Amino acid sequence: ADGYYQYQKNECVYRTSDYSDMVYLLSFSYNKDVDLQFNSTVGEFVGLTEFGVKQAEYLNKNQALVQGLKAAVDTVCRNNAQISDSSVRDKT
C-alpha cells in the first residue's frame, strides 16, 4: 500500500446553457497535490509546486501542444456537453 500516487484529471467546467463560460482544465497531481495545471482561459500551463513550475516552463515552449489544449474547449468540452446535455433534457 505504500508508494507514490500520480494522476491526470481532465475537466470541462461551465455554468451557462450556451457554454459561453466553458473552461477546459487539465491537472497533473502527485501524491494528492496538484503540481501542474493547464487552463484554457489562461492559455498556458501553470506550475503550482517547484517541480510544476519547471514542467510548466518546459511544456509552454511546445506551442503545438498549447494550441491543441486551447482548442480542447471547443473540440472536446462543447461537443461532449452538447451531447450529454441534450440526452438529459430529453429525459425530463
Short mmCIF file of C-alpha atoms in Angstrom, two decimals:
data_model
loop_
_atom_site.label_atom_id
_atom_site.label_comp_id
_atom_site.label_asym_id
_atom_site.label_seq_id
_atom_site.Cartn_x
_atom_site.Cartn_y
_atom_site.Cartn_z
CA ALA A 1 0.00 0.00 0.00
CA ASP A 2 2.98 2.33 0.40
CA GLY A 3 4.06 4.07 -2.77
CA TYR A 4 3.51 7.05 -4.95
CA TYR A 5 0.25 8.21 -6.47
CA GLN A 6 0.26 10.11 -9.76
CA TYR A 7 -2.76 11.00 -11.88
CA GLN A 8 -4.09 13.33 -14.53
CA LYS A 9 -7.57 14.88 -14.48
CA ASN A 10 -9.44 16.47 -17.39
CA GLU A 11 -12.41 18.71 -16.62
CA CYS A 12 -14.86 20.81 -18.57
CA VAL A 13 -16.37 23.44 -16.29
CA TYR A 14 -19.35 25.65 -17.20
CA ARG A 15 -22.49 27.17 -15.74
CA THR A 16 -24.42 28.66 -18.66
CA SER A 17 -26.57 26.71 -21.11
CA ASP A 18 -24.91 28.45 -24.08
CA TYR A 19 -21.45 27.27 -22.89
CA SER A 20 -20.02 30.78 -23.21
CA ASP A 21 -18.18 30.44 -19.88
CA MET A 22 -16.79 26.95 -20.58
CA VAL A 23 -13.22 26.25 -19.44
CA TYR A 24 -11.05 23.20 -20.11
CA LEU A 25 -8.80 22.21 -17.20
CA LEU A 26 -6.03 19.63 -17.31
CA SER A 27 -4.41 18.92 -13.93
CA PHE A 28 -1.43 16.74 -13.04
CA SER A 29 -1.19 15.57 -9.44
CA TYR A 30 1.40 13.69 -7.44
CA ASN A 31 0.53 12.24 -4.02
CA LYS A 32 -2.73 14.23 -3.93
CA ASP A 33 -1.03 17.59 -4.59
CA VAL A 34 -1.69 19.35 -7.89
CA ASP A 35 1.72 20.13 -9.43
CA LEU A 36 0.71 21.50 -12.79
CA GLN A 37 -2.45 22.75 -14.46
CA PHE A 38 -3.49 23.88 -17.91
CA ASN A 39 -6.44 26.28 -18.05
CA SER A 40 -7.90 27.11 -21.48
CA THR A 41 -8.80 30.62 -20.31
CA VAL A 42 -5.26 31.35 -19.14
CA GLY A 43 -3.92 29.62 -22.26
CA GLU A 44 -0.82 28.08 -20.75
CA PHE A 45 0.46 25.64 -18.15
CA VAL A 46 0.85 26.99 -14.62
CA GLY A 47 3.09 25.31 -12.07
CA LEU A 48 1.73 25.09 -8.55
CA THR A 49 4.80 23.49 -6.95
CA GLU A 50 8.53 23.87 -7.53
CA PHE A 51 8.51 20.79 -9.76
CA GLY A 52 5.35 22.01 -11.53
CA VAL A 53 6.91 25.40 -12.33
CA LYS A 54 9.80 23.65 -14.11
CA GLN A 55 7.38 21.43 -16.02
CA ALA A 56 5.23 24.44 -16.99
CA GLU A 57 8.25 26.29 -18.37
CA TYR A 58 9.17 23.26 -20.46
CA LEU A 59 5.64 22.49 -21.71
CA ASN A 60 4.76 26.10 -22.55
CA LYS A 61 7.61 26.10 -25.10
CA ASN A 62 5.68 23.50 -27.11
CA GLN A 63 3.25 25.81 -28.90
CA ALA A 64 1.60 22.97 -30.85
CA LEU A 65 0.66 21.30 -27.55
CA VAL A 66 -0.56 24.57 -26.01
CA GLN A 67 -2.66 25.46 -29.07
CA GLY A 68 -4.18 21.97 -29.15
CA LEU A 69 -5.16 22.23 -25.48
CA LYS A 70 -6.63 25.71 -26.00
CA ALA A 71 -8.78 24.23 -28.77
CA ALA A 72 -9.93 21.38 -26.50
CA VAL A 73 -12.59 23.66 -25.03
CA ASP A 74 -14.31 23.52 -28.44
CA THR A 75 -13.27 20.10 -29.74
CA VAL A 76 -13.79 18.16 -26.52
CA CYS A 77 -15.81 20.15 -23.99
CA ARG A 78 -18.52 21.86 -26.01
CA ASN A 79 -19.06 18.86 -28.27
CA ASN A 80 -19.49 16.42 -25.36
CA ALA A 81 -21.52 18.88 -23.29
CA GLN A 82 -23.99 19.32 -26.12
CA ILE A 83 -24.40 15.56 -26.45
CA SER A 84 -24.76 14.86 -22.73
CA ASP A 85 -26.94 17.91 -22.01
CA SER A 86 -29.35 17.06 -24.82
CA SER A 87 -29.71 13.48 -23.55
CA VAL A 88 -30.51 14.76 -20.07
CA ARG A 89 -33.01 17.32 -21.36
CA ASP A 90 -34.73 14.67 -23.50
CA LYS A 91 -35.35 12.56 -20.38
CA THR A 92 -37.12 15.29 -18.40
#
